[in-house]
Amino acid sequence: MTTFPGSARVEMVMGMPVSVDIRTALPARELTPLLDDAFAWLRWVDDTFSPVKEDSQIGRLNRGQTIRQIPELIEVLHRCDEISEATGGWFEARINGVIDPSGYIKGWALERLSRALCNAGAGDHRITAGGDIRVRGSAAPGKRWRVGIRDPRRDLVRKVVFAHDLGIATSGGADIVDPRTGEVQKGLRSVTVIGPDLGLADAYSTAIYAMGPILARRFASDLAETGPYETMIIGRDGQEIATPGFGDHSGAEARLAG
């Protein structure tokens, strides 16, 4: 099989292994700086937005200390407020006076990185960080990327998605709090949302998981009817329910989440 030359690298960022796999045929003198810049960006995002790092801008903001007027910080906080409104408050970056954009920031960071790689001429790539994956271009000449969506609780592949340009976000590997009660939501095993913007897919998957089984299915159905985001929900019993468009990417028959 014909393959792209390219280059790949894995580093620990945000407390997890993050991989950047570039398949575009670029010379090593261009690929190495691209990968250096990619991980420098991700480390900057972690240093700026981590709620657990005392000297991060989010950490300083939560303690009422002076922060730098960083455009990206203003953008992220504004976007989190918009998503909170769009999800009826089920996505919430401000709980009990504490700001934590974790449900959005990883997807946002990978989405921004993906766009930067495209602008630099590396249009064929896959970026993976935990349950967030962004693919563009081709894995090999004429071949879509093949992405296995794993059940985060059992590490089993539940669905295989094929795509040239897609954001894929899965929530459920870490505890997600119901913003209305402050308690950890335990009604679902996982939620995967796919769509054109990984930041939004990440936030939607977080919000849908927080809703619990009944509201999650209703919201997922409405989301698919009004836009390009499709959802697969895995219940606590392992039952899989997906919106119809999800099957367009997996090649498998999907069922309406409603």
PDB file of C-alpha atoms in Angstrom:
ATOM      1  CA  MET A   1       0.000   0.000   0.000  1.00  0.00           C
ATOM      2  CA  THR A   2       1.246   3.483  -0.867  1.00  0.00           C
ATOM      3  CA  THR A   3       1.802   5.648   2.174  1.00  0.00           C
ATOM      4  CA  PHE A   4       2.682   9.236   2.877  1.00  0.00           C
ATOM      5  CA  PRO A   5       6.162   9.900   4.298  1.00  0.00           C
ATOM      6  CA  GLY A   6       5.362  12.537   6.933  1.00  0.00           C
ATOM      7  CA  SER A   7       6.314  12.373  10.577  1.00  0.00           C
ATOM      8  CA  ALA A   8       4.683  11.717  13.955  1.00  0.00           C
ATOM      9  CA  ARG A   9       5.469  12.608  17.546  1.00  0.00           C
ATOM     10  CA  VAL A  10       3.973  11.829  20.960  1.00  0.00           C
ATOM     11  CA  GLU A  11       4.573  13.960  24.066  1.00  0.00           C
ATOM     12  CA  MET A  12       2.981  14.279  27.499  1.00  0.00           C
ATOM     13  CA  VAL A  13       0.900  17.469  27.642  1.00  0.00           C
ATOM     14  CA  MET A  14      -2.104  18.323  29.852  1.00  0.00           C
ATOM     15  CA  GLY A  15      -1.347  15.193  31.867  1.00  0.00           C
ATOM     16  CA  MET A  16      -1.853  12.815  28.933  1.00  0.00           C
ATOM     17  CA  PRO A  17      -0.020  11.530  25.863  1.00  0.00           C
ATOM     18  CA  VAL A  18      -0.781  13.735  22.861  1.00  0.00           C
ATOM     19  CA  SER A  19       0.104  12.594  19.348  1.00  0.00           C
ATOM     20  CA  VAL A  20       0.509  14.674  16.201  1.00  0.00           C
ATOM     21  CA  ASP A  21       0.734  12.556  13.047  1.00  0.00           C
ATOM     22  CA  ILE A  22       1.491  14.507   9.845  1.00  0.00           C
ATOM     23  CA  ARG A  23       1.194  12.577   6.579  1.00  0.00           C
ATOM     24  CA  THR A  24       1.796  15.429   4.115  1.00  0.00           C
ATOM     25  CA  ALA A  25       4.996  14.944   2.108  1.00  0.00           C
ATOM     26  CA  LEU A  26       7.126  17.746   3.496  1.00  0.00           C
ATOM     27  CA  PRO A  27      10.908  17.796   3.948  1.00  0.00           C
ATOM     28  CA  ALA A  28      12.275  17.053   7.423  1.00  0.00           C
ATOM     29  CA  ARG A  29      13.566  20.617   7.715  1.00  0.00           C
ATOM     30  CA  GLU A  30       9.901  21.752   7.643  1.00  0.00           C
ATOM     31  CA  LEU A  31       8.308  18.902   9.583  1.00  0.00           C
ATOM     32  CA  THR A  32      10.539  19.143  12.657  1.00  0.00           C
ATOM     33  CA  PRO A  33       9.816  22.849  13.341  1.00  0.00           C
ATOM     34  CA  LEU A  34       6.109  22.215  12.698  1.00  0.00           C
ATOM     35  CA  LEU A  35       6.023  19.524  15.364  1.00  0.00           C
ATOM     36  CA  ASP A  36       8.108  21.681  17.734  1.00  0.00           C
ATOM     37  CA  ASP A  37       5.632  24.538  17.311  1.00  0.00           C
ATOM     38  CA  ALA A  38       2.648  22.206  17.701  1.00  0.00           C
ATOM     39  CA  PHE A  39       3.713  20.984  21.124  1.00  0.00           C
ATOM     40  CA  ALA A  40       4.886  24.447  22.191  1.00  0.00           C
ATOM     41  CA  TRP A  41       1.342  25.673  21.484  1.00  0.00           C
ATOM     42  CA  LEU A  42      -0.248  22.855  23.470  1.00  0.00           C
ATOM     43  CA  ARG A  43       2.055  23.483  26.439  1.00  0.00           C
ATOM     44  CA  TRP A  44       1.195  27.190  26.294  1.00  0.00           C
ATOM     45  CA  VAL A  45      -2.514  26.330  26.374  1.00  0.00           C
ATOM     46  CA  ASP A  46      -1.983  24.099  29.408  1.00  0.00           C
ATOM     47  CA  ASP A  47       0.098  26.744  31.207  1.00  0.00           C
ATOM     48  CA  THR A  48      -2.539  29.395  30.468  1.00  0.00           C
ATOM     49  CA  PHE A  49      -5.833  27.564  30.997  1.00  0.00           C
ATOM     50  CA  SER A  50      -5.154  24.792  33.522  1.00  0.00           C
ATOM     51  CA  PRO A  51      -7.373  25.301  36.594  1.00  0.00           C
ATOM     52  CA  VAL A  52      -4.925  23.335  38.771  1.00  0.00           C
ATOM     53  CA  LYS A  53      -1.777  25.313  37.934  1.00  0.00           C
ATOM     54  CA  GLU A  54      -1.523  28.175  40.424  1.00  0.00           C
ATOM     55  CA  ASP A  55       0.235  30.532  38.021  1.00  0.00           C
ATOM     56  CA  SER A  56      -2.042  29.855  35.044  1.00  0.00           C
ATOM     57  CA  GLN A  57      -4.324  32.695  34.002  1.00  0.00           C
ATOM     58  CA  ILE A  58      -7.360  30.638  35.033  1.00  0.00           C
ATOM     59  CA  GLY A  59      -5.752  29.870  38.388  1.00  0.00           C
ATOM     60  CA  ARG A  60      -4.985  33.544  38.953  1.00  0.00           C
ATOM     61  CA  LEU A  61      -8.483  34.548  37.865  1.00  0.00           C
ATOM     62  CA  ASN A  62     -10.038  32.123  40.349  1.00  0.00           C
ATOM     63  CA  ARG A  63      -7.963  33.645  43.162  1.00  0.00           C
ATOM     64  CA  GLY A  64      -8.876  37.192  42.168  1.00  0.00           C
ATOM     65  CA  GLN A  65      -5.329  38.053  41.113  1.00  0.00           C
ATOM     66  CA  THR A  66      -4.219  40.213  38.214  1.00  0.00           C
ATOM     67  CA  ILE A  67      -4.230  38.478  34.845  1.00  0.00           C
ATOM     68  CA  ARG A  68      -2.789  39.346  31.442  1.00  0.00           C
ATOM     69  CA  GLN A  69      -5.237  40.502  28.782  1.00  0.00           C
ATOM     70  CA  ILE A  70      -4.637  37.559  26.467  1.00  0.00           C
ATOM     71  CA  PRO A  71      -6.949  37.518  23.409  1.00  0.00           C
ATOM     72  CA  GLU A  72      -7.252  33.722  23.546  1.00  0.00           C
ATOM     73  CA  LEU A  73      -8.376  33.874  27.184  1.00  0.00           C
ATOM     74  CA  ILE A  74     -11.119  36.359  26.357  1.00  0.00           C
ATOM     75  CA  GLU A  75     -12.147  34.261  23.348  1.00  0.00           C
ATOM     76  CA  VAL A  76     -12.391  31.024  25.350  1.00  0.00           C
ATOM     77  CA  LEU A  77     -14.361  32.521  28.244  1.00  0.00           C
ATOM     78  CA  HIS A  78     -16.761  34.219  25.837  1.00  0.00           C
ATOM     79  CA  ARG A  79     -17.203  30.998  23.868  1.00  0.00           C
ATOM     80  CA  CYS A  80     -17.883  29.021  27.043  1.00  0.00           C
ATOM     81  CA  ASP A  81     -20.642  31.475  27.939  1.00  0.00           C
ATOM     82  CA  GLU A  82     -22.170  31.065  24.473  1.00  0.00           C
ATOM     83  CA  ILE A  83     -22.084  27.273  24.722  1.00  0.00           C
ATOM     84  CA  SER A  84     -23.619  27.399  28.188  1.00  0.00           C
ATOM     85  CA  GLU A  85     -26.531  29.363  26.773  1.00  0.00           C
ATOM     86  CA  ALA A  86     -26.850  27.040  23.746  1.00  0.00           C
ATOM     87  CA  THR A  87     -27.011  23.949  25.993  1.00  0.00           C
ATOM     88  CA  GLY A  88     -29.417  25.406  28.536  1.00  0.00           C
ATOM     89  CA  GLY A  89     -26.673  25.575  31.156  1.00  0.00           C
ATOM     90  CA  TRP A  90     -25.650  21.914  30.872  1.00  0.00           C
ATOM     91  CA  PHE A  91     -22.215  22.980  29.741  1.00  0.00           C
ATOM     92  CA  GLU A  92     -20.935  25.293  32.462  1.00  0.00           C
ATOM     93  CA  ALA A  93     -17.392  26.585  32.871  1.00  0.00           C
ATOM     94  CA  ARG A  94     -18.280  28.524  36.043  1.00  0.00           C
ATOM     95  CA  ILE A  95     -19.502  26.415  38.957  1.00  0.00           C
ATOM     96  CA  ASN A  96     -19.703  27.807  42.486  1.00  0.00           C
ATOM     97  CA  GLY A  97     -17.608  30.792  41.471  1.00  0.00           C
ATOM     98  CA  VAL A  98     -14.766  28.652  40.093  1.00  0.00           C
ATOM     99  CA  ILE A  99     -13.850  28.902  36.411  1.00  0.00           C
ATOM    100  CA  ASP A 100     -12.841  25.644  34.739  1.00  0.00           C
ATOM    101  CA  PRO A 101     -13.010  25.521  30.907  1.00  0.00           C
ATOM    102  CA  SER A 102     -11.688  21.943  30.787  1.00  0.00           C
ATOM    103  CA  GLY A 103     -14.765  20.661  28.941  1.00  0.00           C
ATOM    104  CA  TYR A 104     -13.928  22.911  25.985  1.00  0.00           C
ATOM    105  CA  ILE A 105     -10.271  23.874  26.086  1.00  0.00           C
ATOM    106  CA  LYS A 106      -8.698  20.617  24.862  1.00  0.00           C
ATOM    107  CA  GLY A 107     -10.933  20.403  21.813  1.00  0.00           C
ATOM    108  CA  TRP A 108     -10.435  24.123  21.145  1.00  0.00           C
ATOM    109  CA  ALA A 109      -6.651  23.787  21.369  1.00  0.00           C
ATOM    110  CA  LEU A 110      -6.532  20.824  18.983  1.00  0.00           C
ATOM    111  CA  GLU A 111      -8.881  22.575  16.554  1.00  0.00           C
ATOM    112  CA  ARG A 112      -6.659  25.681  16.519  1.00  0.00           C
ATOM    113  CA  LEU A 113      -3.588  23.503  16.036  1.00  0.00           C
ATOM    114  CA  SER A 114      -5.220  21.648  13.156  1.00  0.00           C
ATOM    115  CA  ARG A 115      -5.970  24.921  11.376  1.00  0.00           C
ATOM    116  CA  ALA A 116      -2.412  26.118  11.931  1.00  0.00           C
ATOM    117  CA  LEU A 117      -1.009  22.916  10.420  1.00  0.00           C
ATOM    118  CA  CYS A 118      -3.215  23.375   7.364  1.00  0.00           C
ATOM    119  CA  ASN A 119      -2.050  26.964   6.970  1.00  0.00           C
ATOM    120  CA  ALA A 120       1.552  25.724   7.159  1.00  0.00           C
ATOM    121  CA  GLY A 121       0.964  23.280   4.315  1.00  0.00           C
ATOM    122  CA  ALA A 122       0.508  20.118   6.417  1.00  0.00           C
ATOM    123  CA  GLY A 123      -3.069  19.414   5.405  1.00  0.00           C
ATOM    124  CA  ASP A 124      -2.927  15.660   6.006  1.00  0.00           C
ATOM    125  CA  HIS A 125      -2.801  15.043   9.747  1.00  0.00           C
ATOM    126  CA  ARG A 126      -4.334  13.448  12.809  1.00  0.00           C
ATOM    127  CA  ILE A 127      -4.094  14.941  16.298  1.00  0.00           C
ATOM    128  CA  THR A 128      -5.107  12.809  19.294  1.00  0.00           C
ATOM    129  CA  ALA A 129      -5.399  13.795  22.966  1.00  0.00           C
ATOM    130  CA  GLY A 130      -7.373  11.436  25.168  1.00  0.00           C
ATOM    131  CA  GLY A 131     -10.931  11.247  23.852  1.00  0.00           C
ATOM    132  CA  ASP A 132     -10.420  14.170  21.431  1.00  0.00           C
ATOM    133  CA  ILE A 133      -9.314  13.512  17.854  1.00  0.00           C
ATOM    134  CA  ARG A 134      -9.008  15.873  14.871  1.00  0.00           C
ATOM    135  CA  VAL A 135      -8.351  14.510  11.386  1.00  0.00           C
ATOM    136  CA  ARG A 136      -7.832  16.344   8.108  1.00  0.00           C
ATOM    137  CA  GLY A 137      -6.834  15.326   4.617  1.00  0.00           C
ATOM    138  CA  SER A 138      -5.833  11.726   3.992  1.00  0.00           C
ATOM    139  CA  ALA A 139      -4.079   9.006   5.962  1.00  0.00           C
ATOM    140  CA  ALA A 140      -2.592   7.680   2.717  1.00  0.00           C
ATOM    141  CA  PRO A 141      -3.190   8.696  -0.922  1.00  0.00           C
ATOM    142  CA  GLY A 142      -6.936   8.518  -1.491  1.00  0.00           C
ATOM    143  CA  LYS A 143      -7.582   6.938   1.933  1.00  0.00           C
ATOM    144  CA  ARG A 144      -9.736   8.423   4.659  1.00  0.00           C
ATOM    145  CA  TRP A 145      -8.533   8.350   8.250  1.00  0.00           C
ATOM    146  CA  ARG A 146      -9.797   5.329  10.174  1.00  0.00           C
ATOM    147  CA  VAL A 147     -10.596   6.209  13.801  1.00  0.00           C
ATOM    148  CA  GLY A 148     -11.710   3.683  16.382  1.00  0.00           C
ATOM    149  CA  ILE A 149     -14.020   5.189  19.002  1.00  0.00           C
ATOM    150  CA  ARG A 150     -13.279   3.517  22.313  1.00  0.00           C
ATOM    151  CA  ASP A 151     -15.518   2.913  25.273  1.00  0.00           C
ATOM    152  CA  PRO A 152     -13.542   4.914  27.877  1.00  0.00           C
ATOM    153  CA  ARG A 153     -14.704   2.678  30.710  1.00  0.00           C
ATOM    154  CA  ARG A 154     -13.715  -0.620  29.102  1.00  0.00           C
ATOM    155  CA  ASP A 155     -11.211   0.396  26.394  1.00  0.00           C
ATOM    156  CA  LEU A 156     -13.161  -1.454  23.717  1.00  0.00           C
ATOM    157  CA  VAL A 157     -13.682  -0.087  20.200  1.00  0.00           C
ATOM    158  CA  ARG A 158     -17.413   0.605  19.863  1.00  0.00           C
ATOM    159  CA  LYS A 159     -17.444   2.164  16.404  1.00  0.00           C
ATOM    160  CA  VAL A 160     -15.032   2.888  13.572  1.00  0.00           C
ATOM    161  CA  VAL A 161     -15.314   6.272  11.861  1.00  0.00           C
ATOM    162  CA  PHE A 162     -13.850   7.071   8.437  1.00  0.00           C
ATOM    163  CA  ALA A 163     -13.261  10.716   7.545  1.00  0.00           C
ATOM    164  CA  HIS A 164     -11.146  13.232   5.664  1.00  0.00           C
ATOM    165  CA  ASP A 165     -12.156  16.218   7.822  1.00  0.00           C
ATOM    166  CA  LEU A 166     -13.776  15.686  11.219  1.00  0.00           C
ATOM    167  CA  GLY A 167     -13.585  16.445  14.916  1.00  0.00           C
ATOM    168  CA  ILE A 168     -14.378  13.516  17.255  1.00  0.00           C
ATOM    169  CA  ALA A 169     -14.883  14.054  21.007  1.00  0.00           C
ATOM    170  CA  THR A 170     -15.725  11.374  23.572  1.00  0.00           C
ATOM    171  CA  SER A 171     -16.672  12.141  27.174  1.00  0.00           C
ATOM    172  CA  GLY A 172     -16.953   9.641  30.015  1.00  0.00           C
ATOM    173  CA  GLY A 173     -13.368   8.700  30.786  1.00  0.00           C
ATOM    174  CA  ALA A 174     -13.238  11.272  33.584  1.00  0.00           C
ATOM    175  CA  ASP A 175     -15.946  12.327  36.029  1.00  0.00           C
ATOM    176  CA  ILE A 176     -18.392  14.933  34.716  1.00  0.00           C
ATOM    177  CA  VAL A 177     -20.435  16.967  37.162  1.00  0.00           C
ATOM    178  CA  ASP A 178     -24.114  17.799  36.772  1.00  0.00           C
ATOM    179  CA  PRO A 179     -23.849  21.607  36.952  1.00  0.00           C
ATOM    180  CA  ARG A 180     -27.299  21.863  38.562  1.00  0.00           C
ATOM    181  CA  THR A 181     -26.592  19.554  41.486  1.00  0.00           C
ATOM    182  CA  GLY A 182     -22.798  19.584  41.693  1.00  0.00           C
ATOM    183  CA  GLU A 183     -22.843  15.778  41.800  1.00  0.00           C
ATOM    184  CA  VAL A 184     -20.999  13.433  39.448  1.00  0.00           C
ATOM    185  CA  GLN A 185     -23.286  12.231  36.662  1.00  0.00           C
ATOM    186  CA  LYS A 186     -23.413   8.420  36.528  1.00  0.00           C
ATOM    187  CA  GLY A 187     -26.317   7.806  34.178  1.00  0.00           C
ATOM    188  CA  LEU A 188     -24.240   7.145  31.035  1.00  0.00           C
ATOM    189  CA  ARG A 189     -21.078   5.290  30.104  1.00  0.00           C
ATOM    190  CA  SER A 190     -19.930   7.618  27.325  1.00  0.00           C
ATOM    191  CA  VAL A 191     -21.000  10.230  24.797  1.00  0.00           C
ATOM    192  CA  THR A 192     -19.254  10.814  21.458  1.00  0.00           C
ATOM    193  CA  VAL A 193     -19.989  13.853  19.301  1.00  0.00           C
ATOM    194  CA  ILE A 194     -18.601  14.301  15.788  1.00  0.00           C
ATOM    195  CA  GLY A 195     -18.646  17.464  13.693  1.00  0.00           C
ATOM    196  CA  PRO A 196     -16.621  20.154  11.929  1.00  0.00           C
ATOM    197  CA  ASP A 197     -15.295  21.964  15.027  1.00  0.00           C
ATOM    198  CA  LEU A 198     -13.601  19.843  17.694  1.00  0.00           C
ATOM    199  CA  GLY A 199     -13.978  22.508  20.392  1.00  0.00           C
ATOM    200  CA  LEU A 200     -17.747  22.528  19.986  1.00  0.00           C
ATOM    201  CA  ALA A 201     -17.892  18.737  19.711  1.00  0.00           C
ATOM    202  CA  ASP A 202     -15.920  18.507  22.975  1.00  0.00           C
ATOM    203  CA  ALA A 203     -18.264  20.906  24.773  1.00  0.00           C
ATOM    204  CA  TYR A 204     -21.381  19.236  23.392  1.00  0.00           C
ATOM    205  CA  SER A 205     -20.199  15.780  24.477  1.00  0.00           C
ATOM    206  CA  THR A 206     -19.545  17.125  27.983  1.00  0.00           C
ATOM    207  CA  ALA A 207     -22.964  18.775  28.160  1.00  0.00           C
ATOM    208  CA  ILE A 208     -24.844  15.766  26.806  1.00  0.00           C
ATOM    209  CA  TYR A 209     -23.116  13.458  29.279  1.00  0.00           C
ATOM    210  CA  ALA A 210     -24.037  15.800  32.152  1.00  0.00           C
ATOM    211  CA  MET A 211     -27.701  15.715  31.134  1.00  0.00           C
ATOM    212  CA  GLY A 212     -28.223  12.043  31.930  1.00  0.00           C
ATOM    213  CA  PRO A 213     -29.960   9.447  29.718  1.00  0.00           C
ATOM    214  CA  ILE A 214     -33.353  10.993  28.940  1.00  0.00           C
ATOM    215  CA  LEU A 215     -32.375  14.597  28.266  1.00  0.00           C
ATOM    216  CA  ALA A 216     -29.211  13.469  26.478  1.00  0.00           C
ATOM    217  CA  ARG A 217     -31.145  11.575  23.826  1.00  0.00           C
ATOM    218  CA  ARG A 218     -33.526  14.464  23.261  1.00  0.00           C
ATOM    219  CA  PHE A 219     -30.762  17.064  22.993  1.00  0.00           C
ATOM    220  CA  ALA A 220     -28.682  14.856  20.675  1.00  0.00           C
ATOM    221  CA  SER A 221     -31.662  14.421  18.366  1.00  0.00           C
ATOM    222  CA  ASP A 222     -32.348  18.181  18.276  1.00  0.00           C
ATOM    223  CA  LEU A 223     -28.647  18.924  17.728  1.00  0.00           C
ATOM    224  CA  ALA A 224     -28.509  16.609  14.708  1.00  0.00           C
ATOM    225  CA  GLU A 225     -31.650  18.116  13.211  1.00  0.00           C
ATOM    226  CA  THR A 226     -30.397  21.688  13.431  1.00  0.00           C
ATOM    227  CA  GLY A 227     -26.707  21.354  12.556  1.00  0.00           C
ATOM    228  CA  PRO A 228     -23.752  19.219  11.493  1.00  0.00           C
ATOM    229  CA  TYR A 229     -23.099  17.530  14.854  1.00  0.00           C
ATOM    230  CA  GLU A 230     -23.966  13.856  15.323  1.00  0.00           C
ATOM    231  CA  THR A 231     -23.943  11.900  18.584  1.00  0.00           C
ATOM    232  CA  MET A 232     -23.449   8.341  19.815  1.00  0.00           C
ATOM    233  CA  ILE A 233     -24.545   7.583  23.382  1.00  0.00           C
ATOM    234  CA  ILE A 234     -23.510   4.482  25.318  1.00  0.00           C
ATOM    235  CA  GLY A 235     -25.793   3.757  28.286  1.00  0.00           C
ATOM    236  CA  ARG A 236     -24.722   2.239  31.577  1.00  0.00           C
ATOM    237  CA  ASP A 237     -26.022  -1.100  30.308  1.00  0.00           C
ATOM    238  CA  GLY A 238     -23.809  -0.856  27.215  1.00  0.00           C
ATOM    239  CA  GLN A 239     -26.687  -0.098  24.851  1.00  0.00           C
ATOM    240  CA  GLU A 240     -25.612   2.065  21.925  1.00  0.00           C
ATOM    241  CA  ILE A 241     -27.863   4.762  20.467  1.00  0.00           C
ATOM    242  CA  ALA A 242     -26.805   7.131  17.686  1.00  0.00           C
ATOM    243  CA  THR A 243     -28.289   9.895  15.574  1.00  0.00           C
ATOM    244  CA  PRO A 244     -28.808   8.899  11.914  1.00  0.00           C
ATOM    245  CA  GLY A 245     -25.907  10.939  10.493  1.00  0.00           C
ATOM    246  CA  PHE A 246     -23.397   9.134  12.683  1.00  0.00           C
ATOM    247  CA  GLY A 247     -23.718   6.117  10.437  1.00  0.00           C
ATOM    248  CA  ASP A 248     -22.723   8.195   7.400  1.00  0.00           C
ATOM    249  CA  HIS A 249     -19.187   8.240   8.806  1.00  0.00           C
ATOM    250  CA  SER A 250     -19.050   4.702  10.146  1.00  0.00           C
ATOM    251  CA  GLY A 251     -20.812   2.883   7.366  1.00  0.00           C
ATOM    252  CA  ALA A 252     -22.977   1.169   9.962  1.00  0.00           C
ATOM    253  CA  GLU A 253     -26.704   1.520  10.432  1.00  0.00           C
ATOM    254  CA  ALA A 254     -27.526   4.109  13.091  1.00  0.00           C
ATOM    255  CA  ARG A 255     -30.578   4.631  15.203  1.00  0.00           C
ATOM    256  CA  LEU A 256     -32.261   7.898  16.097  1.00  0.00           C
ATOM    257  CA  ALA A 257     -31.433   9.167  19.549  1.00  0.00           C
ATOM    258  CA  GLY A 258     -34.896  10.314  20.436  1.00  0.00           C
TER     259      GLY A 258
END
